[in-house]
Short mmCIF file of N, CA and C in Angstrom, two decimals:
data_model
loop_
_atom_site.label_atom_id
_atom_site.label_comp_id
_atom_site.label_asym_id
_atom_site.label_seq_id
_atom_site.Cartn_x
_atom_site.Cartn_y
_atom_site.Cartn_z
N GLU A 413 -32.86 152.79 2.65
CA GLU A 413 -32.73 151.36 2.45
C GLU A 413 -31.83 150.74 3.52
N ILE A 414 -30.79 151.42 3.93
CA ILE A 414 -29.90 150.91 4.98
C ILE A 414 -30.69 150.79 6.28
N ARG A 415 -31.51 151.82 6.55
CA ARG A 415 -32.32 151.78 7.76
C ARG A 415 -33.28 150.59 7.72
N GLN A 416 -33.87 150.31 6.59
CA GLN A 416 -34.78 149.17 6.45
C GLN A 416 -34.02 147.86 6.67
N ASN A 417 -32.82 147.76 6.14
CA ASN A 417 -31.99 146.56 6.33
C ASN A 417 -31.65 146.37 7.81
N ILE A 418 -31.35 147.49 8.50
CA ILE A 418 -31.03 147.42 9.93
C ILE A 418 -32.25 146.95 10.71
N GLU A 419 -33.44 147.47 10.37
CA GLU A 419 -34.66 147.06 11.05
C GLU A 419 -34.95 145.57 10.81
N GLU A 420 -34.75 145.12 9.57
CA GLU A 420 -34.96 143.70 9.26
C GLU A 420 -33.96 142.83 10.02
N LEU A 421 -32.74 143.29 10.11
CA LEU A 421 -31.70 142.56 10.84
C LEU A 421 -32.05 142.48 12.32
N GLU A 422 -32.51 143.61 12.89
CA GLU A 422 -32.90 143.61 14.30
C GLU A 422 -34.09 142.68 14.55
N ALA A 423 -35.05 142.68 13.63
CA ALA A 423 -36.22 141.78 13.76
C ALA A 423 -35.78 140.33 13.68
N THR A 424 -34.85 140.04 12.78
CA THR A 424 -34.32 138.68 12.63
C THR A 424 -33.58 138.26 13.90
N GLN A 425 -32.79 139.18 14.46
CA GLN A 425 -32.06 138.88 15.69
C GLN A 425 -33.03 138.62 16.84
N GLU A 426 -34.09 139.41 16.93
CA GLU A 426 -35.08 139.22 17.98
C GLU A 426 -35.76 137.85 17.83
N GLU A 427 -36.11 137.49 16.61
CA GLU A 427 -36.72 136.18 16.35
C GLU A 427 -35.75 135.06 16.72
N MET A 428 -34.48 135.23 16.43
CA MET A 428 -33.47 134.22 16.77
C MET A 428 -33.32 134.10 18.29
N ARG A 429 -33.39 135.22 19.00
CA ARG A 429 -33.32 135.17 20.47
C ARG A 429 -34.51 134.41 21.05
N ARG A 430 -35.71 134.66 20.50
CA ARG A 430 -36.91 133.95 20.95
C ARG A 430 -36.77 132.44 20.71
N LYS A 431 -36.30 132.10 19.52
CA LYS A 431 -36.13 130.68 19.19
C LYS A 431 -35.05 130.05 20.08
N GLN A 432 -33.99 130.79 20.35
CA GLN A 432 -32.94 130.28 21.22
C GLN A 432 -33.49 130.04 22.63
N THR A 433 -34.31 130.96 23.11
CA THR A 433 -34.91 130.81 24.43
C THR A 433 -35.80 129.57 24.46
N MET A 434 -36.59 129.37 23.40
CA MET A 434 -37.45 128.18 23.32
C MET A 434 -36.61 126.91 23.30
N LEU A 435 -35.55 126.90 22.51
CA LEU A 435 -34.69 125.73 22.43
C LEU A 435 -34.00 125.44 23.76
N GLU A 436 -33.58 126.50 24.45
CA GLU A 436 -32.95 126.31 25.76
C GLU A 436 -33.94 125.71 26.76
N LYS A 437 -35.20 126.17 26.70
CA LYS A 437 -36.23 125.61 27.58
C LYS A 437 -36.48 124.14 27.24
N GLU A 438 -36.59 123.83 25.95
CA GLU A 438 -36.79 122.44 25.53
C GLU A 438 -35.63 121.56 25.96
N LEU A 439 -34.42 122.07 25.85
CA LEU A 439 -33.24 121.33 26.28
C LEU A 439 -33.27 121.09 27.78
N THR A 440 -33.62 122.12 28.54
CA THR A 440 -33.72 121.98 30.00
C THR A 440 -34.78 120.94 30.36
N ASP A 441 -35.93 121.00 29.69
CA ASP A 441 -36.98 120.01 29.94
C ASP A 441 -36.51 118.60 29.60
N ALA A 442 -35.81 118.46 28.47
CA ALA A 442 -35.31 117.14 28.06
C ALA A 442 -34.30 116.61 29.07
N LEU A 443 -33.43 117.46 29.56
CA LEU A 443 -32.44 117.04 30.56
C LEU A 443 -33.12 116.62 31.86
N THR A 444 -34.17 117.32 32.23
CA THR A 444 -34.93 116.96 33.42
C THR A 444 -35.57 115.58 33.23
N GLN A 445 -36.14 115.35 32.05
CA GLN A 445 -36.75 114.05 31.75
C GLN A 445 -35.70 112.94 31.78
N ILE A 446 -34.53 113.21 31.25
CA ILE A 446 -33.45 112.21 31.25
C ILE A 446 -33.07 111.87 32.69
N LYS A 447 -32.93 112.87 33.53
CA LYS A 447 -32.60 112.61 34.94
C LYS A 447 -33.68 111.77 35.61
N THR A 448 -34.94 112.09 35.33
CA THR A 448 -36.05 111.33 35.91
C THR A 448 -36.01 109.88 35.42
N LEU A 449 -35.79 109.70 34.12
CA LEU A 449 -35.73 108.35 33.56
C LEU A 449 -34.55 107.56 34.15
N ARG A 450 -33.42 108.21 34.31
CA ARG A 450 -32.27 107.53 34.92
C ARG A 450 -32.58 107.13 36.35
N SER A 451 -33.23 108.01 37.08
CA SER A 451 -33.60 107.70 38.46
C SER A 451 -34.58 106.53 38.50
N ASP A 452 -35.58 106.56 37.61
CA ASP A 452 -36.54 105.46 37.53
C ASP A 452 -35.85 104.16 37.15
N GLU A 453 -34.93 104.23 36.21
CA GLU A 453 -34.19 103.04 35.78
C GLU A 453 -33.37 102.47 36.94
N GLU A 454 -32.75 103.34 37.71
CA GLU A 454 -31.98 102.88 38.87
C GLU A 454 -32.88 102.21 39.90
N LYS A 455 -34.09 102.78 40.08
CA LYS A 455 -35.04 102.18 41.02
C LYS A 455 -35.48 100.81 40.53
N TRP A 456 -35.78 100.69 39.23
CA TRP A 456 -36.19 99.40 38.67
C TRP A 456 -35.06 98.39 38.78
N GLN A 457 -33.83 98.83 38.53
CA GLN A 457 -32.69 97.91 38.64
C GLN A 457 -32.52 97.45 40.08
N ALA A 458 -32.68 98.35 41.03
CA ALA A 458 -32.59 97.98 42.44
C ALA A 458 -33.68 96.97 42.80
N LEU A 459 -34.90 97.18 42.27
CA LEU A 459 -36.00 96.25 42.51
C LEU A 459 -35.70 94.89 41.88
N ARG A 460 -35.19 94.88 40.64
CA ARG A 460 -34.82 93.62 39.98
C ARG A 460 -33.75 92.88 40.79
N ASP A 461 -32.74 93.62 41.26
CA ASP A 461 -31.68 93.02 42.07
C ASP A 461 -32.24 92.43 43.36
N TYR A 462 -33.15 93.16 43.98
CA TYR A 462 -33.78 92.69 45.22
C TYR A 462 -34.56 91.41 44.96
N MET A 463 -35.39 91.43 43.91
CA MET A 463 -36.19 90.25 43.60
C MET A 463 -35.30 89.06 43.23
N GLN A 464 -34.23 89.30 42.49
CA GLN A 464 -33.32 88.21 42.14
C GLN A 464 -32.70 87.62 43.41
N ALA A 465 -32.31 88.48 44.34
CA ALA A 465 -31.74 88.00 45.61
C ALA A 465 -32.79 87.17 46.37
N ALA A 466 -34.04 87.61 46.34
CA ALA A 466 -35.10 86.85 47.01
C ALA A 466 -35.28 85.49 46.36
N TRP A 467 -35.32 85.45 45.02
CA TRP A 467 -35.46 84.17 44.31
C TRP A 467 -34.26 83.27 44.59
N ASN A 468 -33.07 83.86 44.64
CA ASN A 468 -31.87 83.07 44.91
C ASN A 468 -31.87 82.48 46.32
N ALA A 469 -32.58 83.11 47.24
CA ALA A 469 -32.66 82.62 48.61
C ALA A 469 -33.57 81.40 48.74
N VAL A 470 -34.42 81.19 47.76
CA VAL A 470 -35.32 80.03 47.78
C VAL A 470 -34.48 78.77 47.53
N PRO A 471 -34.60 77.76 48.39
CA PRO A 471 -33.72 76.60 48.26
C PRO A 471 -34.05 75.65 47.11
N MET A 472 -35.14 75.85 46.42
CA MET A 472 -35.46 74.99 45.28
C MET A 472 -35.22 75.74 43.98
N ALA A 473 -35.08 74.99 42.90
CA ALA A 473 -34.82 75.59 41.59
C ALA A 473 -36.09 76.25 41.04
N LEU A 474 -35.95 77.48 40.57
CA LEU A 474 -37.08 78.23 40.00
C LEU A 474 -36.67 78.82 38.66
N TYR A 475 -37.61 78.82 37.74
CA TYR A 475 -37.42 79.54 36.48
C TYR A 475 -38.77 80.07 36.04
N TRP A 476 -38.75 81.06 35.18
CA TRP A 476 -40.00 81.60 34.66
C TRP A 476 -39.80 82.00 33.21
N LYS A 477 -40.88 81.83 32.46
CA LYS A 477 -40.88 82.11 31.03
C LYS A 477 -42.02 83.07 30.71
N ASP A 478 -41.92 83.71 29.56
CA ASP A 478 -43.02 84.57 29.11
C ASP A 478 -44.03 83.73 28.33
N ALA A 479 -45.05 84.37 27.79
CA ALA A 479 -46.11 83.67 27.08
C ALA A 479 -45.61 83.01 25.79
N GLU A 480 -44.47 83.45 25.27
CA GLU A 480 -43.88 82.84 24.08
C GLU A 480 -42.89 81.75 24.45
N LEU A 481 -42.86 81.39 25.73
CA LEU A 481 -42.02 80.32 26.27
C LEU A 481 -40.53 80.64 26.24
N CYS A 482 -40.19 81.92 26.28
CA CYS A 482 -38.80 82.34 26.38
C CYS A 482 -38.47 82.56 27.85
N TYR A 483 -37.30 82.08 28.26
CA TYR A 483 -36.89 82.27 29.65
C TYR A 483 -36.75 83.75 29.96
N GLN A 484 -37.34 84.14 31.09
CA GLN A 484 -37.25 85.52 31.55
C GLN A 484 -36.43 85.64 32.83
N GLY A 485 -36.17 84.50 33.45
CA GLY A 485 -35.38 84.53 34.67
C GLY A 485 -35.29 83.17 35.31
N ALA A 486 -34.39 83.08 36.27
CA ALA A 486 -34.19 81.84 37.02
C ALA A 486 -33.38 82.18 38.26
N ASN A 487 -33.48 81.32 39.26
CA ASN A 487 -32.64 81.54 40.42
C ASN A 487 -31.33 80.75 40.28
N GLN A 488 -30.41 80.98 41.19
CA GLN A 488 -29.09 80.34 41.10
C GLN A 488 -29.20 78.82 41.20
N SER A 489 -30.15 78.32 42.00
CA SER A 489 -30.32 76.86 42.10
C SER A 489 -30.64 76.25 40.74
N PHE A 490 -31.53 76.90 40.00
CA PHE A 490 -31.89 76.39 38.68
C PHE A 490 -30.70 76.50 37.72
N LEU A 491 -30.03 77.64 37.74
CA LEU A 491 -28.89 77.81 36.83
C LEU A 491 -27.83 76.75 37.08
N LYS A 492 -27.59 76.45 38.35
CA LYS A 492 -26.60 75.43 38.69
C LYS A 492 -27.06 74.05 38.22
N MET A 493 -28.33 73.73 38.47
CA MET A 493 -28.87 72.44 38.06
C MET A 493 -28.82 72.28 36.54
N ALA A 494 -29.05 73.39 35.82
CA ALA A 494 -29.09 73.35 34.36
C ALA A 494 -27.71 73.55 33.73
N ASN A 495 -26.69 73.70 34.55
CA ASN A 495 -25.33 73.93 34.04
C ASN A 495 -25.23 75.20 33.20
N ILE A 496 -25.88 76.24 33.64
CA ILE A 496 -25.83 77.54 32.98
C ILE A 496 -24.94 78.45 33.82
N ALA A 497 -23.89 78.98 33.21
CA ALA A 497 -22.93 79.78 33.95
C ALA A 497 -23.47 81.16 34.31
N GLU A 498 -24.10 81.81 33.36
CA GLU A 498 -24.57 83.18 33.54
C GLU A 498 -26.06 83.26 33.19
N PRO A 499 -26.84 84.02 33.95
CA PRO A 499 -28.26 84.19 33.61
C PRO A 499 -28.46 84.69 32.18
N ALA A 500 -27.57 85.52 31.70
CA ALA A 500 -27.70 86.06 30.34
C ALA A 500 -27.68 84.96 29.28
N ASP A 501 -27.07 83.81 29.60
CA ASP A 501 -27.03 82.69 28.66
C ASP A 501 -28.39 82.02 28.52
N LEU A 502 -29.29 82.31 29.43
CA LEU A 502 -30.62 81.71 29.46
C LEU A 502 -31.69 82.67 28.96
N LEU A 503 -31.58 83.94 29.31
CA LEU A 503 -32.64 84.92 29.07
C LEU A 503 -32.98 85.06 27.60
N GLY A 504 -34.28 85.05 27.33
CA GLY A 504 -34.77 85.26 25.97
C GLY A 504 -34.70 84.02 25.10
N ARG A 505 -34.16 82.94 25.60
CA ARG A 505 -34.05 81.71 24.80
C ARG A 505 -35.17 80.74 25.17
N GLN A 506 -35.44 79.81 24.29
CA GLN A 506 -36.45 78.79 24.54
C GLN A 506 -35.77 77.46 24.83
N SER A 507 -36.48 76.58 25.54
CA SER A 507 -35.93 75.26 25.85
C SER A 507 -35.61 74.47 24.59
N THR A 508 -36.33 74.75 23.50
CA THR A 508 -36.09 74.02 22.26
C THR A 508 -34.69 74.29 21.70
N GLN A 509 -34.02 75.32 22.20
CA GLN A 509 -32.67 75.62 21.72
C GLN A 509 -31.62 74.71 22.35
N TRP A 510 -32.03 73.92 23.35
CA TRP A 510 -31.12 72.95 23.95
C TRP A 510 -31.58 71.57 23.52
N HIS A 511 -30.64 70.71 23.17
CA HIS A 511 -31.00 69.38 22.66
C HIS A 511 -30.59 68.28 23.62
N TYR A 512 -30.18 68.66 24.83
CA TYR A 512 -29.77 67.67 25.83
C TYR A 512 -29.92 68.31 27.21
N GLY A 513 -29.87 67.47 28.21
CA GLY A 513 -29.88 67.96 29.58
C GLY A 513 -31.24 68.42 30.07
N LEU A 514 -31.23 69.05 31.21
CA LEU A 514 -32.45 69.47 31.89
C LEU A 514 -33.29 70.42 31.04
N LEU A 515 -32.66 71.40 30.41
CA LEU A 515 -33.44 72.39 29.66
C LEU A 515 -34.22 71.77 28.52
N ALA A 516 -33.64 70.79 27.84
CA ALA A 516 -34.37 70.09 26.77
C ALA A 516 -35.55 69.31 27.35
N ALA A 517 -35.35 68.70 28.50
CA ALA A 517 -36.42 67.91 29.13
C ALA A 517 -37.58 68.78 29.61
N LEU A 518 -37.30 70.01 29.97
CA LEU A 518 -38.35 70.89 30.49
C LEU A 518 -39.31 71.36 29.42
N ASN A 519 -38.93 71.28 28.20
CA ASN A 519 -39.73 71.82 27.11
C ASN A 519 -41.07 71.12 26.94
N THR A 520 -41.17 69.88 27.35
CA THR A 520 -42.34 69.07 27.02
C THR A 520 -43.66 69.63 27.54
N ASP A 521 -43.70 70.14 28.74
CA ASP A 521 -44.98 70.54 29.33
C ASP A 521 -45.19 72.05 29.45
N ASP A 522 -44.16 72.82 29.21
CA ASP A 522 -44.28 74.26 29.40
C ASP A 522 -45.37 74.88 28.52
N ALA A 523 -45.50 74.40 27.28
CA ALA A 523 -46.52 74.95 26.39
C ALA A 523 -47.92 74.68 26.92
N GLN A 524 -48.13 73.49 27.49
CA GLN A 524 -49.45 73.18 28.05
C GLN A 524 -49.76 74.09 29.23
N VAL A 525 -48.77 74.35 30.04
CA VAL A 525 -48.96 75.21 31.21
C VAL A 525 -49.40 76.60 30.75
N VAL A 526 -48.71 77.14 29.76
CA VAL A 526 -48.99 78.50 29.30
C VAL A 526 -50.25 78.57 28.44
N LYS A 527 -50.37 77.68 27.47
CA LYS A 527 -51.49 77.78 26.52
C LYS A 527 -52.81 77.30 27.10
N GLN A 528 -52.76 76.32 28.01
CA GLN A 528 -54.00 75.75 28.55
C GLN A 528 -54.23 76.10 30.02
N ARG A 529 -53.37 76.96 30.57
CA ARG A 529 -53.46 77.32 31.99
C ARG A 529 -53.42 76.08 32.88
N ARG A 530 -52.67 75.12 32.47
CA ARG A 530 -52.60 73.84 33.18
C ARG A 530 -51.59 73.92 34.32
N VAL A 531 -51.98 73.43 35.47
CA VAL A 531 -51.09 73.32 36.62
C VAL A 531 -50.58 71.88 36.66
N ILE A 532 -49.28 71.73 36.77
CA ILE A 532 -48.67 70.41 36.85
C ILE A 532 -47.94 70.34 38.18
N GLN A 533 -48.34 69.39 39.01
CA GLN A 533 -47.73 69.27 40.34
C GLN A 533 -47.01 67.93 40.47
N ASN A 534 -45.88 67.99 41.12
CA ASN A 534 -45.12 66.80 41.48
C ASN A 534 -44.77 65.93 40.27
N MET A 535 -44.45 66.57 39.17
CA MET A 535 -44.08 65.87 37.94
C MET A 535 -42.62 65.42 38.04
N GLN A 536 -42.35 64.23 37.59
CA GLN A 536 -40.99 63.72 37.60
C GLN A 536 -40.38 63.95 36.22
N VAL A 537 -39.24 64.62 36.17
CA VAL A 537 -38.54 64.87 34.91
C VAL A 537 -37.24 64.07 34.95
N VAL A 538 -37.06 63.24 33.94
CA VAL A 538 -35.84 62.44 33.82
C VAL A 538 -35.05 62.98 32.64
N TYR A 539 -33.78 63.20 32.85
CA TYR A 539 -32.92 63.69 31.78
C TYR A 539 -31.53 63.12 31.96
N THR A 540 -30.76 63.20 30.89
CA THR A 540 -29.40 62.70 30.91
C THR A 540 -28.44 63.86 30.82
N GLU A 541 -27.45 63.82 31.68
CA GLU A 541 -26.42 64.86 31.66
C GLU A 541 -25.09 64.22 32.00
N GLY A 542 -24.12 64.45 31.14
CA GLY A 542 -22.79 63.88 31.38
C GLY A 542 -22.82 62.37 31.44
N GLY A 543 -23.71 61.74 30.66
CA GLY A 543 -23.80 60.29 30.63
C GLY A 543 -24.56 59.70 31.81
N LYS A 544 -25.04 60.53 32.71
CA LYS A 544 -25.76 60.04 33.88
C LYS A 544 -27.23 60.44 33.78
N GLU A 545 -28.08 59.51 34.18
CA GLU A 545 -29.51 59.80 34.22
C GLU A 545 -29.82 60.50 35.53
N LYS A 546 -30.55 61.59 35.43
CA LYS A 546 -30.92 62.36 36.61
C LYS A 546 -32.44 62.54 36.64
N THR A 547 -32.95 62.72 37.84
CA THR A 547 -34.39 62.91 38.02
C THR A 547 -34.62 64.11 38.93
N VAL A 548 -35.57 64.94 38.55
CA VAL A 548 -35.99 66.06 39.40
C VAL A 548 -37.51 66.06 39.46
N ARG A 549 -38.04 66.59 40.54
CA ARG A 549 -39.48 66.78 40.67
C ARG A 549 -39.79 68.23 40.35
N MET A 550 -40.84 68.44 39.57
CA MET A 550 -41.18 69.78 39.13
C MET A 550 -42.64 70.10 39.47
N HIS A 551 -42.88 71.36 39.73
CA HIS A 551 -44.22 71.91 39.86
C HIS A 551 -44.27 73.06 38.87
N LYS A 552 -45.27 73.06 38.01
CA LYS A 552 -45.38 74.11 36.99
C LYS A 552 -46.77 74.73 37.07
N PHE A 553 -46.81 76.03 36.93
CA PHE A 553 -48.10 76.71 36.95
C PHE A 553 -48.01 77.97 36.10
N PRO A 554 -49.14 78.38 35.51
CA PRO A 554 -49.13 79.59 34.70
C PRO A 554 -49.02 80.84 35.57
N ILE A 555 -48.39 81.86 35.02
CA ILE A 555 -48.33 83.15 35.70
C ILE A 555 -49.43 84.01 35.08
N ILE A 556 -50.34 84.44 35.92
CA ILE A 556 -51.53 85.18 35.46
C ILE A 556 -51.31 86.67 35.71
N GLY A 557 -51.55 87.48 34.67
CA GLY A 557 -51.38 88.92 34.75
C GLY A 557 -52.56 89.62 35.40
N PRO A 558 -52.48 90.94 35.51
CA PRO A 558 -53.52 91.71 36.20
C PRO A 558 -54.88 91.68 35.52
N HIS A 559 -54.92 91.31 34.22
CA HIS A 559 -56.18 91.27 33.48
C HIS A 559 -56.61 89.83 33.23
N ARG A 560 -56.11 88.92 34.08
CA ARG A 560 -56.43 87.49 34.02
C ARG A 560 -55.87 86.80 32.77
N GLU A 561 -54.90 87.44 32.10
CA GLU A 561 -54.28 86.81 30.94
C GLU A 561 -53.03 86.06 31.39
N VAL A 562 -52.69 85.00 30.69
CA VAL A 562 -51.48 84.27 30.99
C VAL A 562 -50.30 85.06 30.42
N ILE A 563 -49.39 85.40 31.31
CA ILE A 563 -48.22 86.18 30.87
C ILE A 563 -46.94 85.34 30.92
N GLY A 564 -47.07 84.11 31.40
CA GLY A 564 -45.89 83.24 31.44
C GLY A 564 -46.22 81.92 32.10
#
């Protein structure tokens, strides 16, 4: 009986070694995937930074929204014109969340641009900010995705 117990113990130990080897391989694979994902994330961040710098170099105000009319980005000219300190204060929000100023005024036609694929050129937007009436000229157009769907 002792011999049988020793054999069972050895078989159990062998099974545990096999499982440990499998777990070590899975862990190694997972760590490799994490490194790849981190590298990809760094590349995407570098691309986002590059694109933001390019948009910031454009001398006119630019902003873009998704199909649900939530802001997805803007250049520094737009942020300054809209009195937005940080891009994060804009991202993911809708113009309807502002009740004054440029952002409130922009809400009127954005839905038509996205829902009806309407292009609006040389539109005059009048808004009040700090007690002063201001006017800007806007051009709005839908952003079309790779499958001809409106994505913003």
